[in-house]
Coordinates of C-alpha atoms in Angstrom, one line a residue:
Chain Z
X688 CA 40.7 14.7 6.9
X689 CA 38.0 13.6 9.4
X690 CA 38.9 10.8 11.6
X691 CA 36.8 7.8 12.8
X692 CA 34.6 8.6 15.9
X693 CA 35.2 5.3 17.5
X694 CA 39.0 5.6 18.2
X695 CA 40.2 2.4 19.7
X696 CA 43.7 1.4 20.4
X697 CA 43.6 -1.6 18.1
X698 CA 43.4 -1.5 14.2
X699 CA 40.7 0.6 12.3
X700 CA 40.4 -1.0 9.1
X701 CA 39.8 0.9 6.1
X702 CA 40.4 1.1 2.4
X703 CA 41.9 3.6 -0.3
X704 CA 41.1 3.0 -3.8
X705 CA 43.3 4.2 -6.4
X706 CA 41.2 5.0 -9.5
X707 CA 44.2 6.1 -11.5
X708 CA 45.5 2.5 -11.4
X709 CA 41.8 0.8 -11.7
X710 CA 41.7 -1.0 -15.2
X711 CA 38.2 -2.0 -15.0
X712 CA 38.8 -5.4 -15.1
X713 CA 36.2 -6.5 -12.5
X714 CA 38.3 -9.2 -10.8
X715 CA 37.5 -7.9 -7.4
X716 CA 33.9 -8.5 -8.2
X717 CA 34.8 -12.0 -9.0
X718 CA 36.7 -12.7 -6.1
X719 CA 34.5 -11.2 -3.9
X720 CA 31.6 -13.4 -5.1
X721 CA 33.7 -16.4 -5.1
X722 CA 35.1 -15.9 -1.6
X723 CA 31.8 -14.9 0.1
X724 CA 29.3 -17.0 -2.1
X725 CA 27.4 -14.0 -3.0
X726 CA 24.1 -15.1 -5.0
X727 CA 23.3 -14.7 -8.7
X728 CA 22.4 -11.2 -9.8
X729 CA 23.8 -9.6 -6.5
X730 CA 27.1 -7.9 -5.5
X731 CA 28.9 -6.8 -2.3
X732 CA 31.4 -5.0 -4.5
X733 CA 31.2 -3.9 -8.1
X734 CA 33.0 -1.5 -10.6
X735 CA 30.7 0.9 -12.1
X736 CA 32.1 2.1 -15.6
X737 CA 31.3 5.3 -17.1
X738 CA 32.2 6.3 -20.8
X739 CA 32.4 10.2 -21.3
X740 CA 33.5 12.4 -24.2
X741 CA 33.3 12.2 -28.0
X742 CA 35.3 10.2 -30.2
X743 CA 38.2 10.1 -30.6
X744 CA 38.5 11.7 -27.3
X745 CA 36.8 9.3 -25.0
X746 CA 37.6 8.3 -21.5
X747 CA 36.2 5.5 -19.3
X748 CA 36.1 6.3 -15.5
X749 CA 35.7 3.7 -13.2
X750 CA 34.3 3.6 -9.4
X751 CA 34.9 0.6 -7.6
X752 CA 31.9 0.5 -5.1
X753 CA 31.5 -1.3 -1.7
X754 CA 30.3 -0.8 1.7
X755 CA 31.9 2.2 3.2
X756 CA 32.0 0.9 6.8
X757 CA 31.1 4.3 7.9
X758 CA 32.4 5.6 11.2
X759 CA 28.9 6.7 12.2
X760 CA 26.8 4.2 10.1
X761 CA 23.3 5.2 9.8
X762 CA 22.3 1.5 9.1
X763 CA 23.3 0.6 12.4
X764 CA 21.2 3.5 13.8
X765 CA 18.0 2.3 12.0
X766 CA 18.2 -1.4 12.5
X767 CA 15.3 -2.2 15.1
X768 CA 17.0 -5.6 16.3
X769 CA 20.7 -4.4 16.6
X770 CA 21.5 -7.0 13.8
X771 CA 23.6 -4.4 11.9
X772 CA 26.5 -3.5 14.4
X773 CA 29.9 -2.1 14.4
X774 CA 33.1 -4.0 15.4
X775 CA 35.9 -2.4 17.4
X776 CA 37.8 -2.2 14.4
X777 CA 35.1 -0.4 12.7
X778 CA 33.9 -2.9 10.4
X779 CA 30.0 -2.7 9.9
X780 CA 28.4 -6.2 10.1
X781 CA 25.1 -7.9 9.9
X782 CA 24.5 -10.6 12.6
X783 CA 22.6 -13.2 10.8
X784 CA 21.2 -14.8 13.9
X785 CA 19.2 -11.3 14.4
X786 CA 18.6 -10.0 11.1
X787 CA 15.0 -10.3 10.3
X788 CA 15.0 -9.1 6.7
X789 CA 12.9 -5.8 7.2
X790 CA 15.1 -4.1 5.0
X791 CA 14.9 -0.8 6.7
X792 CA 18.7 -0.8 6.6
X793 CA 18.5 -0.8 2.8
X794 CA 16.4 2.2 2.7
X795 CA 18.7 4.4 4.8
X796 CA 22.0 3.4 3.3
X797 CA 23.1 6.3 1.3
X798 CA 25.4 3.9 -0.7
X799 CA 22.8 1.1 -2.0
X800 CA 25.5 -1.4 -0.9
X801 CA 23.0 -3.8 0.9
X802 CA 21.0 -6.7 -0.3
X803 CA 18.3 -9.3 0.8
X804 CA 20.0 -12.6 0.3
X805 CA 17.4 -14.5 -1.7
X806 CA 17.7 -17.9 0.3
X807 CA 18.7 -16.6 3.5
X808 CA 15.9 -13.9 3.7
X809 CA 18.3 -11.4 5.4
X810 CA 20.3 -8.7 4.7
X811 CA 23.8 -9.2 3.6
X812 CA 26.9 -6.9 2.5
X813 CA 30.5 -6.5 2.2
X814 CA 32.2 -7.1 5.8
X815 CA 35.8 -6.5 4.6
X816 CA 36.3 -10.2 4.5
X817 CA 36.6 -10.2 8.3
X818 CA 37.3 -14.0 8.4
X819 CA 40.4 -13.4 6.2
X820 CA 41.6 -10.3 8.0
X821 CA 41.5 -12.2 11.5
X822 CA 43.8 -15.0 9.7
X823 CA 46.2 -12.1 8.7
X824 CA 45.0 -12.1 5.2
X825 CA 43.9 -9.3 3.1
X826 CA 40.1 -9.0 1.9
X827 CA 39.6 -10.8 -1.3
X828 CA 39.1 -8.1 -3.6
X829 CA 42.4 -6.3 -2.5
X830 CA 44.4 -9.8 -2.7
X831 CA 42.9 -10.2 -6.5
X832 CA 43.4 -6.7 -7.8
X833 CA 46.1 -7.1 -10.5
X834 CA 47.0 -3.5 -10.4
X835 CA 47.1 -2.7 -6.7
X836 CA 44.1 -0.2 -6.9
X837 CA 42.8 -1.5 -3.7
X838 CA 45.0 -0.7 -0.6
X839 CA 43.5 -2.1 2.5
X840 CA 44.9 -1.5 6.1
X841 CA 44.9 0.2 9.5
X842 CA 43.9 3.6 9.7
X843 CA 45.0 3.7 13.0
X844 CA 48.6 2.7 12.4
X845 CA 50.6 6.0 11.2
X846 CA 53.0 3.7 9.2
X847 CA 50.3 1.9 7.2
X848 CA 49.9 2.6 3.4
X849 CA 46.3 3.5 3.7
X850 CA 47.2 6.3 6.4
X851 CA 50.1 7.5 4.1
X852 CA 47.6 7.6 1.1
X853 CA 45.0 9.3 2.8
X854 CA 47.3 11.8 4.4
X855 CA 49.6 12.4 1.6
X856 CA 47.2 12.2 -1.5
X857 CA 44.2 14.1 -2.7
X858 CA 41.5 11.8 -1.5
X859 CA 37.6 11.8 -1.5
X860 CA 35.1 9.8 0.0
X861 CA 31.4 9.4 -1.1
X862 CA 28.8 11.3 0.0
X863 CA 30.5 12.9 3.1
X864 CA 27.3 15.1 3.4
X865 CA 25.5 12.4 4.7
X866 CA 27.2 12.6 7.9
X867 CA 28.1 9.1 8.0
X868 CA 31.9 9.4 7.7
X869 CA 32.8 6.7 5.4
X870 CA 36.1 4.8 5.6
X871 CA 36.8 3.9 2.2
X872 CA 38.7 6.7 0.2
X873 CA 39.0 7.3 -3.4
X874 CA 42.2 8.9 -5.6
X875 CA 41.2 10.2 -8.6
X876 CA 37.6 9.7 -8.5
X877 CA 35.8 11.1 -11.5
X878 CA 32.5 13.1 -10.5
X879 CA 30.5 11.4 -13.7
X880 CA 30.6 8.1 -11.9
X881 CA 28.6 9.8 -9.3
X882 CA 26.4 12.0 -11.4
X883 CA 25.4 9.7 -14.2
X884 CA 23.1 7.2 -12.9
X885 CA 21.2 4.1 -14.1
X886 CA 17.6 4.5 -15.5
X887 CA 14.8 4.6 -12.9
X888 CA 13.5 1.2 -12.6
X889 CA 10.1 0.4 -11.3
X890 CA 8.9 -2.7 -9.7
X891 CA 6.0 -2.9 -12.3
X892 CA 8.6 -2.7 -15.1
X893 CA 9.7 -6.2 -14.5
Chain M
X1079 CA 27.9 14.1 -21.0
X1080 CA 28.4 10.4 -20.8
X1081 CA 26.9 7.1 -20.4
X1082 CA 27.1 4.0 -18.1
X1083 CA 28.7 1.3 -19.4
X1084 CA 28.3 -1.0 -16.5
X1085 CA 26.3 -0.9 -13.2
X1086 CA 24.6 -3.6 -11.0
X1087 CA 20.8 -3.7 -10.5
X1088 CA 19.6 -2.7 -7.1
X1089 CA 16.9 -4.3 -5.0
X1090 CA 13.8 -2.6 -4.2
X1091 CA 13.5 -2.2 -0.7
X1092 CA 10.2 -1.8 0.4
X1093 CA 7.4 -3.2 -1.8
X1094 CA 3.6 -3.2 -2.2
X1095 CA 2.9 -4.9 1.1
X1096 CA 4.4 -1.9 3.0
X1097 CA 1.8 0.4 1.1
X1098 CA -0.9 -1.7 2.0
X1099 CA 0.2 -1.9 5.6
X1100 CA 0.5 1.9 5.6
X1101 CA -2.8 2.1 4.1
X1102 CA -4.4 -0.1 6.8
X1103 CA -2.9 1.4 9.6
X1104 CA -4.1 4.9 8.3
X1105 CA -7.7 3.8 7.7
X1106 CA -7.5 2.2 11.3
X1107 CA -6.2 5.4 12.9
X1108 CA -8.7 7.6 10.9
X1109 CA -11.9 5.4 11.9
X1110 CA -10.5 5.3 15.5
X1111 CA -10.4 9.0 15.8
X1112 CA -14.0 9.1 14.4
X1113 CA -15.2 6.9 17.2
X1114 CA -13.8 8.7 19.8
X1115 CA -15.4 11.8 18.8
X1116 CA -18.6 10.8 20.8
X1117 CA -17.2 8.4 23.1
X1118 CA -14.2 10.4 24.3
X1119 CA -15.1 13.9 23.6
X1120 CA -18.6 13.8 23.8
X1121 CA -19.7 15.2 20.6
X1122 CA -23.0 13.5 20.7
X1123 CA -23.8 14.0 16.9
X1124 CA -21.1 11.4 16.3
X1125 CA -22.6 8.6 18.4
X1126 CA -23.8 6.3 15.5
X1127 CA -20.1 6.4 14.2
X1128 CA -18.5 5.1 17.5
X1129 CA -19.2 1.5 17.4
X1130 CA -18.8 0.8 13.8
X1131 CA -15.4 3.1 13.9
X1132 CA -14.0 0.7 16.8
X1133 CA -14.8 -2.5 15.0
X1134 CA -13.3 -1.1 11.7
X1135 CA -10.3 0.1 13.5
X1136 CA -9.6 -3.3 15.4
X1137 CA -10.1 -5.3 12.3
X1138 CA -7.9 -3.1 10.1
X1139 CA -5.2 -3.0 12.7
X1140 CA -5.2 -6.7 12.9
X1141 CA -5.0 -6.9 9.5
X1142 CA -2.2 -4.5 8.6
X1143 CA 0.6 -6.1 10.6
X1144 CA 0.3 -9.2 8.7
X1145 CA 1.3 -7.3 5.2
X1146 CA 4.3 -6.2 7.4
X1147 CA 5.2 -9.8 8.4
X1148 CA 4.6 -11.0 4.7
X1149 CA 7.2 -8.5 3.7
X1150 CA 10.0 -9.2 6.2
X1151 CA 12.1 -12.2 5.7
X1152 CA 11.7 -13.8 9.1
X1153 CA 8.2 -13.2 10.4
X1154 CA 8.1 -15.0 13.3
X1155 CA 12.0 -14.2 14.5
X1156 CA 11.2 -10.5 13.7
X1157 CA 8.1 -10.4 16.3
X1158 CA 10.6 -11.9 19.0
X1159 CA 13.7 -10.1 18.2
X1160 CA 11.9 -6.7 18.0
X1161 CA 11.4 -7.0 21.8
X1162 CA 14.5 -9.0 23.0
X1163 CA 17.0 -7.1 21.0
X1164 CA 15.5 -3.8 21.0
X1165 CA 17.3 -0.8 19.4
X1166 CA 16.2 2.5 21.3
X1167 CA 17.3 4.6 18.4
X1168 CA 15.4 2.9 15.6
X1169 CA 11.9 4.2 14.9
X1170 CA 10.9 0.7 14.1
X1171 CA 11.3 -0.6 17.5
X1172 CA 8.5 1.9 18.8
X1173 CA 6.3 0.7 16.0
X1174 CA 6.6 -2.8 17.2
X1175 CA 5.1 -1.8 20.8
X1176 CA 2.7 0.5 19.2
X1177 CA 1.2 -2.2 16.8
X1178 CA 0.7 -4.5 20.1
X1179 CA -0.4 -1.7 22.3
X1180 CA -2.8 0.1 20.0
X1181 CA -5.1 -2.9 18.9
X1182 CA -5.2 -3.9 22.5
X1183 CA -6.1 -0.7 23.5
X1184 CA -8.8 -0.5 20.9
X1185 CA -10.3 -3.8 21.7
X1186 CA -10.5 -3.2 25.4
X1187 CA -12.4 0.4 24.4
X1188 CA -14.7 -1.4 22.1
X1189 CA -15.5 -3.9 24.7
X1190 CA -16.5 -1.1 27.2
X1191 CA -18.3 0.6 24.5
X1192 CA -20.4 -2.2 23.9
X1193 CA -21.1 -2.8 27.4
X1194 CA -22.4 0.6 27.7
X1195 CA -19.7 1.5 30.4
X1196 CA -19.4 5.2 29.8
X1197 CA -16.6 5.8 32.2
X1198 CA -13.9 3.6 30.9
X1199 CA -14.9 3.9 27.4
X1200 CA -14.0 7.4 27.7
X1201 CA -10.8 6.5 29.5
X1202 CA -9.5 4.1 26.9
X1203 CA -10.9 6.3 24.3
X1204 CA -8.6 9.1 25.6
X1205 CA -5.7 6.8 26.0
X1206 CA -6.2 5.7 22.4
X1207 CA -6.2 9.0 20.8
X1208 CA -2.3 9.4 21.3
X1209 CA -1.9 5.8 20.2
X1210 CA -3.6 5.9 17.3
X1211 CA -2.0 9.2 16.2
X1212 CA 1.6 7.5 17.0
X1213 CA 0.7 4.3 15.5
X1214 CA 0.1 6.3 12.2
X1215 CA 2.5 9.1 12.7
X1216 CA 5.4 6.4 13.1
X1217 CA 4.8 5.1 9.8
X1218 CA 5.7 8.4 8.3
X1219 CA 8.4 8.8 10.6
X1220 CA 9.9 5.7 9.6
X1221 CA 9.9 6.9 6.0
X1222 CA 11.4 10.2 7.1
X1223 CA 14.3 8.6 8.8
X1224 CA 15.0 6.5 5.6
X1225 CA 17.9 9.4 5.5
X1226 CA 19.2 8.2 2.0
X1227 CA 16.1 9.2 0.1
X1228 CA 15.2 12.6 -0.3
X1229 CA 11.6 12.2 -1.2
X1230 CA 11.0 10.6 2.3
X1231 CA 13.7 12.4 4.6
X1232 CA 11.2 15.5 5.3
X1233 CA 9.8 16.4 8.7
X1234 CA 6.6 16.9 7.1
X1235 CA 6.3 13.0 6.4
X1236 CA 4.5 12.1 9.5
X1237 CA 2.2 15.1 9.2
X1238 CA 1.4 13.9 5.8
X1239 CA 0.9 10.4 6.8
X1240 CA -1.5 11.6 9.9
X1241 CA -3.8 13.7 7.4
X1242 CA -4.0 10.9 4.5
X1243 CA -4.9 8.8 7.5
X1244 CA -7.7 10.9 8.6
X1245 CA -9.2 11.7 5.2
X1246 CA -9.1 7.8 4.3
X1247 CA -10.5 7.0 7.3
X1248 CA -13.5 9.4 7.4
X1249 CA -14.1 8.6 3.7
X1250 CA -14.6 4.8 4.7
X1251 CA -16.6 5.6 7.7
X1252 CA -18.7 7.6 5.2
X1253 CA -19.4 4.5 3.0
X1254 CA -19.6 2.1 6.1
X1255 CA -22.1 4.3 7.9
X1256 CA -24.1 4.4 4.6
X1257 CA -23.8 0.8 4.1
X1258 CA -24.9 -0.2 7.7
X1259 CA -28.0 2.2 7.4
X1260 CA -29.1 1.4 4.2
X1261 CA -28.8 -2.8 4.1
X1262 CA -28.5 -3.5 7.9
X1263 CA -31.4 -1.5 9.7
X1264 CA -35.2 -2.0 9.4
X1265 CA -36.0 1.7 8.6
X1266 CA -33.2 1.9 5.8
X1267 CA -32.8 5.3 6.6
X1268 CA -29.3 6.8 6.1
X1269 CA -28.3 9.2 9.1
X1270 CA -27.9 11.8 6.8
X1271 CA -26.8 14.9 9.1
X1272 CA -24.1 12.9 10.3
X1273 CA -22.7 11.9 6.8
X1274 CA -22.9 15.5 5.9
X1275 CA -21.1 16.6 9.0
X1276 CA -18.4 13.9 8.3
X1277 CA -18.2 15.1 4.6
X1278 CA -17.5 18.6 5.7
X1279 CA -14.9 17.5 8.2
X1280 CA -13.2 15.5 5.2
X1281 CA -13.4 18.7 3.0
X1282 CA -11.3 20.8 5.3
X1283 CA -8.9 18.1 6.1
X1284 CA -8.4 17.5 2.3
X1285 CA -7.5 21.2 2.0
X1286 CA -4.9 20.9 4.8
X1287 CA -3.5 17.6 3.3
X1288 CA -3.4 19.4 -0.1
X1289 CA -1.5 22.4 1.5
X1290 CA 1.1 19.9 3.1
X1291 CA 1.8 18.2 -0.3
X1292 CA 2.0 21.8 -1.8
X1293 CA 4.7 22.8 0.8
X1294 CA 6.5 19.5 0.5
X1295 CA 6.9 19.9 -3.4
X1296 CA 7.7 23.3 -3.5
X1297 CA 10.8 22.8 -0.9
X1298 CA 11.8 19.7 -2.9
X1299 CA 11.8 21.7 -6.3
X1300 CA 14.0 24.3 -4.8
X1301 CA 16.2 21.7 -2.9
X1302 CA 19.4 20.0 -3.8
X1303 CA 19.8 18.1 -6.9
X1304 CA 18.4 14.7 -5.7
X1305 CA 15.4 16.4 -4.3
X1306 CA 14.8 18.1 -7.3
X1307 CA 15.2 15.0 -9.5
X1308 CA 12.5 13.2 -7.5
X1309 CA 10.3 16.1 -7.7
X1310 CA 10.5 16.2 -11.3
X1311 CA 10.0 12.3 -11.6
X1312 CA 7.1 12.6 -9.5
X1313 CA 5.2 15.8 -11.5
X1314 CA 6.4 15.4 -15.1
X1315 CA 8.3 11.8 -15.2
X1316 CA 6.8 8.4 -15.3
X1317 CA 5.0 8.8 -12.1
X1318 CA 3.2 11.6 -12.9
X1319 CA 0.0 10.2 -13.9
X1320 CA -0.3 8.3 -10.6
X1321 CA 0.7 11.0 -8.7
X1322 CA -0.6 14.1 -10.2
X1323 CA -3.9 12.6 -11.7
X1324 CA -4.7 9.9 -9.4
X1325 CA -3.5 10.8 -6.3
X1326 CA -4.1 14.6 -6.1
X1327 CA -6.7 15.2 -8.9
X1328 CA -9.0 12.5 -8.6
X1329 CA -8.0 11.3 -4.9
X1330 CA -8.2 14.7 -3.4
X1331 CA -9.2 17.6 -5.4
X1332 CA -12.3 16.5 -7.2
X1333 CA -13.6 14.7 -3.7
X1334 CA -12.7 18.0 -2.1
X1335 CA -14.8 20.1 -4.3
X1336 CA -17.7 17.8 -3.9
X1337 CA -18.0 17.7 -0.4
X1338 CA -17.4 21.2 0.3
X1339 CA -20.0 22.3 -2.3
X1340 CA -23.4 21.9 -0.4
X1341 CA -25.5 21.0 -3.7
X1342 CA -23.1 18.2 -4.6
X1343 CA -22.7 17.0 -0.8
X1344 CA -26.4 16.6 -0.6
X1345 CA -26.6 14.0 -3.5
X1346 CA -25.8 10.7 -1.8
X1347 CA -24.6 9.2 -4.9
X1348 CA -22.1 11.8 -5.5
X1349 CA -21.0 11.8 -1.9
X1350 CA -20.2 8.1 -2.2
X1351 CA -18.3 8.6 -5.2
X1352 CA -16.2 11.2 -3.8
X1353 CA -15.5 9.0 -0.6
X1354 CA -14.7 6.0 -3.0
X1355 CA -12.4 8.6 -5.2
X1356 CA -10.9 9.5 -2.0
X1357 CA -10.0 5.8 -0.8
X1358 CA -8.4 4.9 -4.1
X1359 CA -6.5 8.2 -4.2
X1360 CA -5.0 7.5 -0.6
X1361 CA -4.3 4.0 -1.6
X1362 CA -2.4 5.2 -4.4
X1363 CA -0.9 7.9 -2.1
X1364 CA 0.7 5.2 -0.2
X1365 CA 2.0 3.3 -3.3
X1366 CA 3.4 6.4 -4.9
X1367 CA 5.2 7.4 -1.5
X1368 CA 7.0 4.0 -0.9
X1369 CA 8.0 3.9 -4.7
X1370 CA 8.8 7.4 -5.3
X1371 CA 11.0 7.5 -2.5
X1372 CA 13.0 4.4 -3.9
X1373 CA 12.8 5.3 -7.7
X1374 CA 15.8 7.6 -8.1
X1375 CA 19.0 5.6 -8.0
X1376 CA 21.3 6.9 -5.2
X1377 CA 24.6 6.3 -6.6

């Protein structure tokens, strides 16, 4: 498995999502919105749901989606004002004092996890609830997940559960071909959740 | 083989304002190039296009960044932050410098031209050429470095943008020169040799532009899944009327046939029509490129 390019002595936060445990209850979405005051109609994390098969052999596949806190984030590269930056512990952040809302990072992000905050006029996204981590708590989505499908921890720590899962289970990350080295890993991810996409929406449709 | 039960809506990243911004910088770069043909390179037959070219270039490039400022969330802060916190690996950083340098240089060049100072006009005209090429080339480069979108992420994008800039600029120059000669001169005599030479150049540039589009699409159609999806969407999907008919047929192919056919080219009404069609086609090209790149969902 690839390791982060920005190795530090301190922690490197990452997440493993066990899809086999996910029941599609969307609690993580609600917890995130509540914790981070995410505006109506926008999400920092969400659970994409796919239904496949033919009755009675039908299955639902889930894909919890959030910022991948890439080790080599393209959003940081393209930001003209260095508002998107990466912390020592690997969390990719948006500096609200610098961001001017040009949306170039949104155009470049392969995961579509960024949005423009309608009131603040700048780009916002998942920050792994850094304010909670600094207090020794878990991110809101991890804390709220009733089945423990989201596992958060230090990828630099050989004893942590995320490291153990990443090293002992079959994991995959999203769009590794983009060369961004994403740090959110999935166990049991169904390919259909990536292949089946929402309808094309054009501005003049609205 | 399945369907989406739940997924979230995604915001459109770059909007119409960006298309207009691209369009205006393109027109500006194109008209600046025509203006330097005589004052920078010494092609005397283009001299009557010099002054009107530089005026158009300056006005359009003062207009263009306004669209950009309307698009960003924090217009004033964005001007300041681009210089204070500049990120050397972001293409947009260079755009901020170019958008300041190019209009300034064009204004100085224009002032010397109107004063009749040949030496300095030539000097600033020569500096202006790489600036004009960069100020428009970089807009294509911005899209090309939006790496997530297969439609944009091609090395051809800056070149495609340069050629579309030149064709739309020349079409605008043809119209402007005709309007000036017909309405604002005592003799009301249109400088026909100049117009027809510009028309011929327009024709060959359109041919190159069409070749670039063809080359881009053949690669997209044979490339990876997302590239194929976006190519199908543009050619046969919901964007096909705008892309195939309006941009390429009405905006490029028909004008090209008109300006490269001597009998049609010599009819002023048809020539005006071709120039207008081309200008509309390139405006549609900007809209189609900006929206087409974002139309296909990524995840």
